[in-house]
Amino acid sequence: MIARSAAINVMIGAARKAARGLLRDFGEVEQLQVSKKGPGDFVSAADLRVEKMLRQELQKARPDYGFLLEESGTFEGNDRHNVWVVDPLDGTTNFLHGIPHFAISIGLVRDGEPIAGVIYQPLTDEMFWAEKGNGSFVNEHRLRVSARRQLEDAVIATGIPHQGRPEHARFLRQLPAVMAATSGVRRFGSAALDLAYVAAGRYEGFWEIGLKPWDIAAGIILVKEAGGYISEIDGGHDMLESGNVLAANDHLHLPLGNLLRSAG
């Protein structure tokens, strides 16, 4: 049995408890009338229920920590150093359409740096978790990023900014360049799981523009602790602020970054 810290155990316990309601709701979402009001309201309610449960569980264990929650916003704690950064349902559009690819994401950020993270994919029962200095895991198995060295052999994941956002035109310049240089590009609709899959070596890399802190806080530490490199696309390290992310193994981070920068 792998030794886990008290903080990681709290995060895993909260994710598992909240996931039970999420799975129940996912079983019902396909029965709803496909209209903006019906499923949209249902999923919003599911989001809020899961977020409330996560907050209760995390606050019970660490009452002084602050929160940054996707649905409810920011809550300052008495401890100004530690903040839980929570996405109760990453992959909302997938969930809404009955696509079985979504996750709960919990990051612990200390003085602006992610130091622990949990990403739970309840339908596959894959609990990705990592803590600074202690490695990256899925359930009880240690994770390492892919060892592939050539872009032409790499599968790269991405996310597509919505039409009308400033990042959309930039993305449309970058995508053909990456497609031409790699083995393939995948878009599955959950940035948290994309980063977890980079940590697991399932993808060689991932890039996306315009993300939020709750999309990436847990994934950042997962990639780092699996031996990967993660930065902003321009090479900076303020991903939580900018929302621009490039993650890859140590062989491909620089060439993929060069490719994206030259295209966009």
PDB file of C-alpha atoms in Angstrom:
ATOM      1  CA  MET A   1       0.000   0.000   0.000  1.00  0.00           C
ATOM      2  CA  ILE A   2       1.400   3.407  -1.001  1.00  0.00           C
ATOM      3  CA  ALA A   3       1.765   5.887   1.848  1.00  0.00           C
ATOM      4  CA  ARG A   4      -0.387   8.962   1.284  1.00  0.00           C
ATOM      5  CA  SER A   5      -0.428  12.206   3.226  1.00  0.00           C
ATOM      6  CA  ALA A   6      -3.416  13.289   5.294  1.00  0.00           C
ATOM      7  CA  ALA A   7      -4.198  16.013   2.733  1.00  0.00           C
ATOM      8  CA  ILE A   8      -4.289  13.544  -0.161  1.00  0.00           C
ATOM      9  CA  ASN A   9      -6.512  11.184   1.831  1.00  0.00           C
ATOM     10  CA  VAL A  10      -8.922  14.047   2.510  1.00  0.00           C
ATOM     11  CA  MET A  11      -9.024  14.977  -1.194  1.00  0.00           C
ATOM     12  CA  ILE A  12      -9.532  11.386  -2.346  1.00  0.00           C
ATOM     13  CA  GLY A  13     -12.255  10.814   0.239  1.00  0.00           C
ATOM     14  CA  ALA A  14     -14.085  13.980  -0.793  1.00  0.00           C
ATOM     15  CA  ALA A  15     -13.880  13.093  -4.493  1.00  0.00           C
ATOM     16  CA  ARG A  16     -15.195   9.562  -3.959  1.00  0.00           C
ATOM     17  CA  LYS A  17     -18.081  10.738  -1.790  1.00  0.00           C
ATOM     18  CA  ALA A  18     -19.115  13.468  -4.247  1.00  0.00           C
ATOM     19  CA  ALA A  19     -18.807  11.122  -7.227  1.00  0.00           C
ATOM     20  CA  ARG A  20     -21.663   8.934  -6.023  1.00  0.00           C
ATOM     21  CA  GLY A  21     -24.191  11.686  -6.701  1.00  0.00           C
ATOM     22  CA  LEU A  22     -22.508  12.554  -9.989  1.00  0.00           C
ATOM     23  CA  LEU A  23     -22.822   8.977 -11.218  1.00  0.00           C
ATOM     24  CA  ARG A  24     -26.482   8.897 -10.249  1.00  0.00           C
ATOM     25  CA  ASP A  25     -27.097  12.151 -12.106  1.00  0.00           C
ATOM     26  CA  PHE A  26     -25.209  10.910 -15.170  1.00  0.00           C
ATOM     27  CA  GLY A  27     -27.515   7.906 -15.291  1.00  0.00           C
ATOM     28  CA  GLU A  28     -30.484  10.265 -15.471  1.00  0.00           C
ATOM     29  CA  VAL A  29     -29.177  12.939 -17.831  1.00  0.00           C
ATOM     30  CA  GLU A  30     -29.803  10.875 -20.965  1.00  0.00           C
ATOM     31  CA  GLN A  31     -33.489  10.622 -20.041  1.00  0.00           C
ATOM     32  CA  LEU A  32     -33.982  14.387 -20.099  1.00  0.00           C
ATOM     33  CA  GLN A  33     -35.485  16.250 -23.009  1.00  0.00           C
ATOM     34  CA  VAL A  34     -32.681  17.665 -25.112  1.00  0.00           C
ATOM     35  CA  SER A  35     -33.369  21.373 -24.759  1.00  0.00           C
ATOM     36  CA  LYS A  36     -31.250  24.189 -23.400  1.00  0.00           C
ATOM     37  CA  LYS A  37     -33.484  24.640 -20.389  1.00  0.00           C
ATOM     38  CA  GLY A  38     -33.976  21.007 -19.357  1.00  0.00           C
ATOM     39  CA  PRO A  39     -30.515  19.393 -19.466  1.00  0.00           C
ATOM     40  CA  GLY A  40     -28.705  22.685 -18.872  1.00  0.00           C
ATOM     41  CA  ASP A  41     -30.547  23.338 -15.643  1.00  0.00           C
ATOM     42  CA  PHE A  42     -30.137  19.716 -14.590  1.00  0.00           C
ATOM     43  CA  VAL A  43     -26.391  19.773 -15.091  1.00  0.00           C
ATOM     44  CA  SER A  44     -26.088  23.129 -13.317  1.00  0.00           C
ATOM     45  CA  ALA A  45     -27.904  21.613 -10.343  1.00  0.00           C
ATOM     46  CA  ALA A  46     -25.611  18.541 -10.465  1.00  0.00           C
ATOM     47  CA  ASP A  47     -22.557  20.836 -10.551  1.00  0.00           C
ATOM     48  CA  LEU A  48     -23.753  22.752  -7.515  1.00  0.00           C
ATOM     49  CA  ARG A  49     -24.637  19.639  -5.500  1.00  0.00           C
ATOM     50  CA  VAL A  50     -21.215  18.097  -6.101  1.00  0.00           C
ATOM     51  CA  GLU A  51     -19.438  21.373  -5.353  1.00  0.00           C
ATOM     52  CA  LYS A  52     -21.340  21.798  -2.100  1.00  0.00           C
ATOM     53  CA  MET A  53     -20.414  18.307  -0.953  1.00  0.00           C
ATOM     54  CA  LEU A  54     -16.752  18.782  -1.890  1.00  0.00           C
ATOM     55  CA  ARG A  55     -16.616  22.054   0.010  1.00  0.00           C
ATOM     56  CA  GLN A  56     -18.210  20.517   3.078  1.00  0.00           C
ATOM     57  CA  GLU A  57     -15.806  17.581   3.129  1.00  0.00           C
ATOM     58  CA  LEU A  58     -12.685  19.667   2.526  1.00  0.00           C
ATOM     59  CA  GLN A  59     -13.717  22.348   5.002  1.00  0.00           C
ATOM     60  CA  LYS A  60     -14.425  19.746   7.666  1.00  0.00           C
ATOM     61  CA  ALA A  61     -10.841  18.530   7.410  1.00  0.00           C
ATOM     62  CA  ARG A  62      -9.126  21.900   6.890  1.00  0.00           C
ATOM     63  CA  PRO A  63     -11.480  24.589   8.244  1.00  0.00           C
ATOM     64  CA  ASP A  64      -9.030  27.472   7.803  1.00  0.00           C
ATOM     65  CA  TYR A  65      -8.188  26.919   4.115  1.00  0.00           C
ATOM     66  CA  GLY A  66      -9.700  29.164   1.460  1.00  0.00           C
ATOM     67  CA  PHE A  67     -11.600  28.070  -1.647  1.00  0.00           C
ATOM     68  CA  LEU A  68     -11.676  28.906  -5.345  1.00  0.00           C
ATOM     69  CA  LEU A  69     -14.751  27.154  -6.730  1.00  0.00           C
ATOM     70  CA  GLU A  70     -15.888  27.080 -10.338  1.00  0.00           C
ATOM     71  CA  GLU A  71     -19.555  27.587  -9.539  1.00  0.00           C
ATOM     72  CA  SER A  72     -19.500  29.594  -6.312  1.00  0.00           C
ATOM     73  CA  GLY A  73     -16.393  31.749  -6.600  1.00  0.00           C
ATOM     74  CA  THR A  74     -13.773  32.687  -4.012  1.00  0.00           C
ATOM     75  CA  PHE A  75     -13.923  32.262  -0.242  1.00  0.00           C
ATOM     76  CA  GLU A  76     -11.013  33.532   1.820  1.00  0.00           C
ATOM     77  CA  GLY A  77      -9.926  31.408   4.742  1.00  0.00           C
ATOM     78  CA  ASN A  78      -8.128  32.335   7.945  1.00  0.00           C
ATOM     79  CA  ASP A  79      -5.107  30.571   6.465  1.00  0.00           C
ATOM     80  CA  ARG A  80      -4.120  32.875   3.595  1.00  0.00           C
ATOM     81  CA  HIS A  81      -1.432  30.488   2.327  1.00  0.00           C
ATOM     82  CA  ASN A  82      -3.604  27.500   1.351  1.00  0.00           C
ATOM     83  CA  VAL A  83      -6.489  27.418  -1.122  1.00  0.00           C
ATOM     84  CA  TRP A  84      -8.590  24.523  -2.404  1.00  0.00           C
ATOM     85  CA  VAL A  85      -9.183  24.983  -6.148  1.00  0.00           C
ATOM     86  CA  VAL A  86     -12.175  22.880  -7.156  1.00  0.00           C
ATOM     87  CA  ASP A  87     -13.935  21.920 -10.380  1.00  0.00           C
ATOM     88  CA  PRO A  88     -16.886  19.691  -9.431  1.00  0.00           C
ATOM     89  CA  LEU A  89     -17.506  18.602 -13.027  1.00  0.00           C
ATOM     90  CA  ASP A  90     -14.808  19.086 -15.641  1.00  0.00           C
ATOM     91  CA  GLY A  91     -16.295  18.025 -18.949  1.00  0.00           C
ATOM     92  CA  THR A  92     -19.764  19.478 -18.426  1.00  0.00           C
ATOM     93  CA  THR A  93     -20.668  19.352 -22.125  1.00  0.00           C
ATOM     94  CA  ASN A  94     -19.719  15.675 -22.279  1.00  0.00           C
ATOM     95  CA  PHE A  95     -21.837  15.011 -19.195  1.00  0.00           C
ATOM     96  CA  LEU A  96     -24.777  16.892 -20.705  1.00  0.00           C
ATOM     97  CA  HIS A  97     -24.652  14.764 -23.865  1.00  0.00           C
ATOM     98  CA  GLY A  98     -24.209  11.439 -22.100  1.00  0.00           C
ATOM     99  CA  ILE A  99     -20.550  11.144 -23.179  1.00  0.00           C
ATOM    100  CA  PRO A 100     -18.660   9.161 -20.515  1.00  0.00           C
ATOM    101  CA  HIS A 101     -15.612  11.414 -20.186  1.00  0.00           C
ATOM    102  CA  PHE A 102     -15.643  13.830 -17.247  1.00  0.00           C
ATOM    103  CA  ALA A 103     -13.944  14.231 -13.883  1.00  0.00           C
ATOM    104  CA  ILE A 104     -13.872  15.852 -10.476  1.00  0.00           C
ATOM    105  CA  SER A 105     -10.741  17.973  -9.998  1.00  0.00           C
ATOM    106  CA  ILE A 106      -9.342  19.195  -6.662  1.00  0.00           C
ATOM    107  CA  GLY A 107      -6.098  21.114  -6.372  1.00  0.00           C
ATOM    108  CA  LEU A 108      -4.380  22.386  -3.251  1.00  0.00           C
ATOM    109  CA  VAL A 109      -2.504  25.618  -3.979  1.00  0.00           C
ATOM    110  CA  ARG A 110      -0.035  26.980  -1.435  1.00  0.00           C
ATOM    111  CA  ASP A 111       1.242  30.539  -1.909  1.00  0.00           C
ATOM    112  CA  GLY A 112       0.284  30.415  -5.579  1.00  0.00           C
ATOM    113  CA  GLU A 113       1.845  27.013  -6.314  1.00  0.00           C
ATOM    114  CA  PRO A 114      -0.117  23.761  -6.763  1.00  0.00           C
ATOM    115  CA  ILE A 115       1.321  21.289  -4.257  1.00  0.00           C
ATOM    116  CA  ALA A 116      -1.260  18.487  -4.371  1.00  0.00           C
ATOM    117  CA  GLY A 117      -3.952  17.375  -6.763  1.00  0.00           C
ATOM    118  CA  VAL A 118      -6.650  14.782  -7.317  1.00  0.00           C
ATOM    119  CA  ILE A 119      -8.495  14.151 -10.588  1.00  0.00           C
ATOM    120  CA  TYR A 120     -11.156  11.449 -10.346  1.00  0.00           C
ATOM    121  CA  GLN A 121     -12.797   9.867 -13.359  1.00  0.00           C
ATOM    122  CA  PRO A 122     -15.727   8.112 -11.662  1.00  0.00           C
ATOM    123  CA  LEU A 123     -16.962   6.015 -14.580  1.00  0.00           C
ATOM    124  CA  THR A 124     -13.606   4.237 -14.903  1.00  0.00           C
ATOM    125  CA  ASP A 125     -12.790   4.524 -11.179  1.00  0.00           C
ATOM    126  CA  GLU A 126      -9.419   6.081 -12.011  1.00  0.00           C
ATOM    127  CA  MET A 127      -8.141   8.235  -9.165  1.00  0.00           C
ATOM    128  CA  PHE A 128      -5.202  10.303 -10.389  1.00  0.00           C
ATOM    129  CA  TRP A 129      -3.324  11.939  -7.516  1.00  0.00           C
ATOM    130  CA  ALA A 130      -0.025  13.633  -6.823  1.00  0.00           C
ATOM    131  CA  GLU A 131       1.746  15.593  -4.145  1.00  0.00           C
ATOM    132  CA  LYS A 132       4.880  17.711  -4.384  1.00  0.00           C
ATOM    133  CA  GLY A 133       7.960  15.557  -3.842  1.00  0.00           C
ATOM    134  CA  ASN A 134       6.008  12.291  -3.513  1.00  0.00           C
ATOM    135  CA  GLY A 135       5.266  11.310  -7.107  1.00  0.00           C
ATOM    136  CA  SER A 136       2.207  10.954  -9.302  1.00  0.00           C
ATOM    137  CA  PHE A 137      -0.162   7.968  -9.278  1.00  0.00           C
ATOM    138  CA  VAL A 138      -3.350   6.495 -10.673  1.00  0.00           C
ATOM    139  CA  ASN A 139      -4.947   4.439  -7.910  1.00  0.00           C
ATOM    140  CA  GLU A 140      -1.917   2.481  -6.595  1.00  0.00           C
ATOM    141  CA  HIS A 141       0.230   2.639  -9.747  1.00  0.00           C
ATOM    142  CA  ARG A 142       3.100   5.108 -10.188  1.00  0.00           C
ATOM    143  CA  LEU A 143       2.821   7.344 -13.247  1.00  0.00           C
ATOM    144  CA  ARG A 144       5.538   8.429 -15.643  1.00  0.00           C
ATOM    145  CA  VAL A 145       5.177  10.614 -18.720  1.00  0.00           C
ATOM    146  CA  SER A 146       5.721   9.075 -22.140  1.00  0.00           C
ATOM    147  CA  ALA A 147       9.290   8.390 -23.267  1.00  0.00           C
ATOM    148  CA  ARG A 148       8.698   9.127 -26.961  1.00  0.00           C
ATOM    149  CA  ARG A 149      11.285  11.514 -28.352  1.00  0.00           C
ATOM    150  CA  GLN A 150       9.979  12.486 -31.802  1.00  0.00           C
ATOM    151  CA  LEU A 151       7.010  14.747 -32.555  1.00  0.00           C
ATOM    152  CA  GLU A 152       6.124  12.577 -35.535  1.00  0.00           C
ATOM    153  CA  ASP A 153       5.416   9.697 -33.114  1.00  0.00           C
ATOM    154  CA  ALA A 154       3.459  11.829 -30.637  1.00  0.00           C
ATOM    155  CA  VAL A 155      -0.263  12.063 -29.918  1.00  0.00           C
ATOM    156  CA  ILE A 156      -1.122  15.543 -28.650  1.00  0.00           C
ATOM    157  CA  ALA A 157      -4.316  16.614 -26.878  1.00  0.00           C
ATOM    158  CA  THR A 158      -5.886  20.051 -27.029  1.00  0.00           C
ATOM    159  CA  GLY A 159      -9.014  22.060 -26.333  1.00  0.00           C
ATOM    160  CA  ILE A 160     -10.773  24.355 -28.791  1.00  0.00           C
ATOM    161  CA  PRO A 161     -11.643  27.889 -27.635  1.00  0.00           C
ATOM    162  CA  HIS A 162     -15.236  28.842 -28.359  1.00  0.00           C
ATOM    163  CA  GLN A 163     -15.953  30.794 -31.512  1.00  0.00           C
ATOM    164  CA  GLY A 164     -15.809  34.521 -30.839  1.00  0.00           C
ATOM    165  CA  ARG A 165     -13.155  34.347 -28.136  1.00  0.00           C
ATOM    166  CA  PRO A 166      -9.864  36.105 -28.910  1.00  0.00           C
ATOM    167  CA  GLU A 167      -7.970  32.816 -28.604  1.00  0.00           C
ATOM    168  CA  HIS A 168      -9.993  31.108 -31.339  1.00  0.00           C
ATOM    169  CA  ALA A 169      -8.112  32.595 -34.302  1.00  0.00           C
ATOM    170  CA  ARG A 170      -4.775  31.809 -32.657  1.00  0.00           C
ATOM    171  CA  PHE A 171      -5.815  28.209 -32.112  1.00  0.00           C
ATOM    172  CA  LEU A 172      -6.828  27.841 -35.759  1.00  0.00           C
ATOM    173  CA  ARG A 173      -3.291  28.838 -36.748  1.00  0.00           C
ATOM    174  CA  GLN A 174      -1.707  26.406 -34.311  1.00  0.00           C
ATOM    175  CA  LEU A 175      -3.831  23.334 -35.057  1.00  0.00           C
ATOM    176  CA  PRO A 176      -2.706  22.686 -38.668  1.00  0.00           C
ATOM    177  CA  ALA A 177       0.941  23.065 -37.643  1.00  0.00           C
ATOM    178  CA  VAL A 178       0.606  20.470 -34.881  1.00  0.00           C
ATOM    179  CA  MET A 179      -1.429  18.122 -37.081  1.00  0.00           C
ATOM    180  CA  ALA A 180       1.241  18.227 -39.789  1.00  0.00           C
ATOM    181  CA  ALA A 181       4.092  17.496 -37.370  1.00  0.00           C
ATOM    182  CA  THR A 182       2.614  14.768 -35.140  1.00  0.00           C
ATOM    183  CA  SER A 183       0.935  11.380 -35.199  1.00  0.00           C
ATOM    184  CA  GLY A 184      -2.408  12.913 -34.264  1.00  0.00           C
ATOM    185  CA  VAL A 185      -4.359  15.490 -32.284  1.00  0.00           C
ATOM    186  CA  ARG A 186      -7.154  14.572 -29.862  1.00  0.00           C
ATOM    187  CA  ARG A 187      -9.897  16.738 -28.375  1.00  0.00           C
ATOM    188  CA  PHE A 188     -11.887  15.015 -25.613  1.00  0.00           C
ATOM    189  CA  GLY A 189     -13.373  17.954 -23.747  1.00  0.00           C
ATOM    190  CA  SER A 190     -11.828  17.753 -20.269  1.00  0.00           C
ATOM    191  CA  ALA A 191      -8.613  19.673 -19.623  1.00  0.00           C
ATOM    192  CA  ALA A 192      -8.194  18.038 -16.210  1.00  0.00           C
ATOM    193  CA  LEU A 193      -8.215  14.560 -17.737  1.00  0.00           C
ATOM    194  CA  ASP A 194      -5.999  15.709 -20.610  1.00  0.00           C
ATOM    195  CA  LEU A 195      -3.329  16.690 -18.091  1.00  0.00           C
ATOM    196  CA  ALA A 196      -3.833  13.472 -16.118  1.00  0.00           C
ATOM    197  CA  TYR A 197      -3.372  11.506 -19.349  1.00  0.00           C
ATOM    198  CA  VAL A 198      -0.125  13.354 -20.106  1.00  0.00           C
ATOM    199  CA  ALA A 199       1.071  12.363 -16.639  1.00  0.00           C
ATOM    200  CA  ALA A 200       0.064   8.768 -17.389  1.00  0.00           C
ATOM    201  CA  GLY A 201       1.940   8.708 -20.705  1.00  0.00           C
ATOM    202  CA  ARG A 202      -1.254   8.273 -22.735  1.00  0.00           C
ATOM    203  CA  TYR A 203      -0.607  11.541 -24.552  1.00  0.00           C
ATOM    204  CA  GLU A 204       2.826  12.938 -25.285  1.00  0.00           C
ATOM    205  CA  GLY A 205       1.606  16.495 -24.824  1.00  0.00           C
ATOM    206  CA  PHE A 206      -1.285  18.900 -24.357  1.00  0.00           C
ATOM    207  CA  TRP A 207      -1.870  22.550 -25.070  1.00  0.00           C
ATOM    208  CA  GLU A 208      -4.820  24.865 -24.563  1.00  0.00           C
ATOM    209  CA  ILE A 209      -5.510  28.592 -24.376  1.00  0.00           C
ATOM    210  CA  GLY A 210      -7.895  30.401 -22.046  1.00  0.00           C
ATOM    211  CA  LEU A 211      -8.324  27.867 -19.244  1.00  0.00           C
ATOM    212  CA  LYS A 212      -9.347  28.630 -15.647  1.00  0.00           C
ATOM    213  CA  PRO A 213      -7.421  27.771 -12.458  1.00  0.00           C
ATOM    214  CA  TRP A 214      -9.875  25.008 -11.513  1.00  0.00           C
ATOM    215  CA  ASP A 215      -9.281  23.332 -14.899  1.00  0.00           C
ATOM    216  CA  ILE A 216      -5.552  22.949 -14.347  1.00  0.00           C
ATOM    217  CA  ALA A 217      -4.494  23.291 -10.679  1.00  0.00           C
ATOM    218  CA  ALA A 218      -4.565  19.548  -9.996  1.00  0.00           C
ATOM    219  CA  GLY A 219      -3.181  18.638 -13.423  1.00  0.00           C
ATOM    220  CA  ILE A 220      -0.124  20.862 -13.043  1.00  0.00           C
ATOM    221  CA  ILE A 221       1.211  18.930 -10.071  1.00  0.00           C
ATOM    222  CA  LEU A 222       0.287  15.579 -11.662  1.00  0.00           C
ATOM    223  CA  VAL A 223       2.392  16.335 -14.748  1.00  0.00           C
ATOM    224  CA  LYS A 224       5.341  17.674 -12.751  1.00  0.00           C
ATOM    225  CA  GLU A 225       5.423  14.728 -10.366  1.00  0.00           C
ATOM    226  CA  ALA A 226       5.241  12.287 -13.305  1.00  0.00           C
ATOM    227  CA  GLY A 227       8.451  13.779 -14.710  1.00  0.00           C
ATOM    228  CA  GLY A 228       6.838  16.061 -17.265  1.00  0.00           C
ATOM    229  CA  TYR A 229       7.300  19.723 -18.070  1.00  0.00           C
ATOM    230  CA  ILE A 230       4.438  22.212 -17.893  1.00  0.00           C
ATOM    231  CA  SER A 231       4.496  25.931 -18.638  1.00  0.00           C
ATOM    232  CA  GLU A 232       2.690  28.655 -20.472  1.00  0.00           C
ATOM    233  CA  ILE A 233       2.943  28.372 -24.259  1.00  0.00           C
ATOM    234  CA  ASP A 234       5.411  31.266 -24.338  1.00  0.00           C
ATOM    235  CA  GLY A 235       7.553  29.552 -21.696  1.00  0.00           C
ATOM    236  CA  GLY A 236       6.339  31.451 -18.622  1.00  0.00           C
ATOM    237  CA  HIS A 237       5.175  29.766 -15.455  1.00  0.00           C
ATOM    238  CA  ASP A 238       2.071  31.705 -14.405  1.00  0.00           C
ATOM    239  CA  MET A 239      -0.406  29.189 -15.844  1.00  0.00           C
ATOM    240  CA  LEU A 240      -2.994  29.697 -13.118  1.00  0.00           C
ATOM    241  CA  GLU A 241      -3.183  33.398 -13.999  1.00  0.00           C
ATOM    242  CA  SER A 242      -2.905  33.251 -17.805  1.00  0.00           C
ATOM    243  CA  GLY A 243      -4.790  30.009 -18.452  1.00  0.00           C
ATOM    244  CA  ASN A 244      -2.394  29.163 -21.285  1.00  0.00           C
ATOM    245  CA  VAL A 245      -0.876  25.719 -20.839  1.00  0.00           C
ATOM    246  CA  LEU A 246       1.683  23.541 -22.587  1.00  0.00           C
ATOM    247  CA  ALA A 247       2.457  20.155 -21.029  1.00  0.00           C
ATOM    248  CA  ALA A 248       4.705  17.441 -22.452  1.00  0.00           C
ATOM    249  CA  ASN A 249       7.514  15.057 -21.622  1.00  0.00           C
ATOM    250  CA  ASP A 250      11.031  16.400 -21.321  1.00  0.00           C
ATOM    251  CA  HIS A 251      11.938  15.466 -24.915  1.00  0.00           C
ATOM    252  CA  LEU A 252       8.980  17.148 -26.608  1.00  0.00           C
ATOM    253  CA  HIS A 253       8.145  20.190 -24.480  1.00  0.00           C
ATOM    254  CA  LEU A 254      10.615  22.482 -26.248  1.00  0.00           C
ATOM    255  CA  PRO A 255       9.950  21.370 -29.861  1.00  0.00           C
ATOM    256  CA  LEU A 256       6.185  21.461 -29.335  1.00  0.00           C
ATOM    257  CA  GLY A 257       6.469  24.896 -27.763  1.00  0.00           C
ATOM    258  CA  ASN A 258       8.589  26.150 -30.661  1.00  0.00           C
ATOM    259  CA  LEU A 259       6.020  24.806 -33.112  1.00  0.00           C
ATOM    260  CA  LEU A 260       3.108  26.498 -31.332  1.00  0.00           C
ATOM    261  CA  ARG A 261       4.919  29.810 -30.965  1.00  0.00           C
ATOM    262  CA  SER A 262       5.966  29.911 -34.610  1.00  0.00           C
ATOM    263  CA  ALA A 263       2.403  29.173 -35.725  1.00  0.00           C
ATOM    264  CA  GLY A 264       0.521  31.390 -33.300  1.00  0.00           C
TER     265      GLY A 264
END
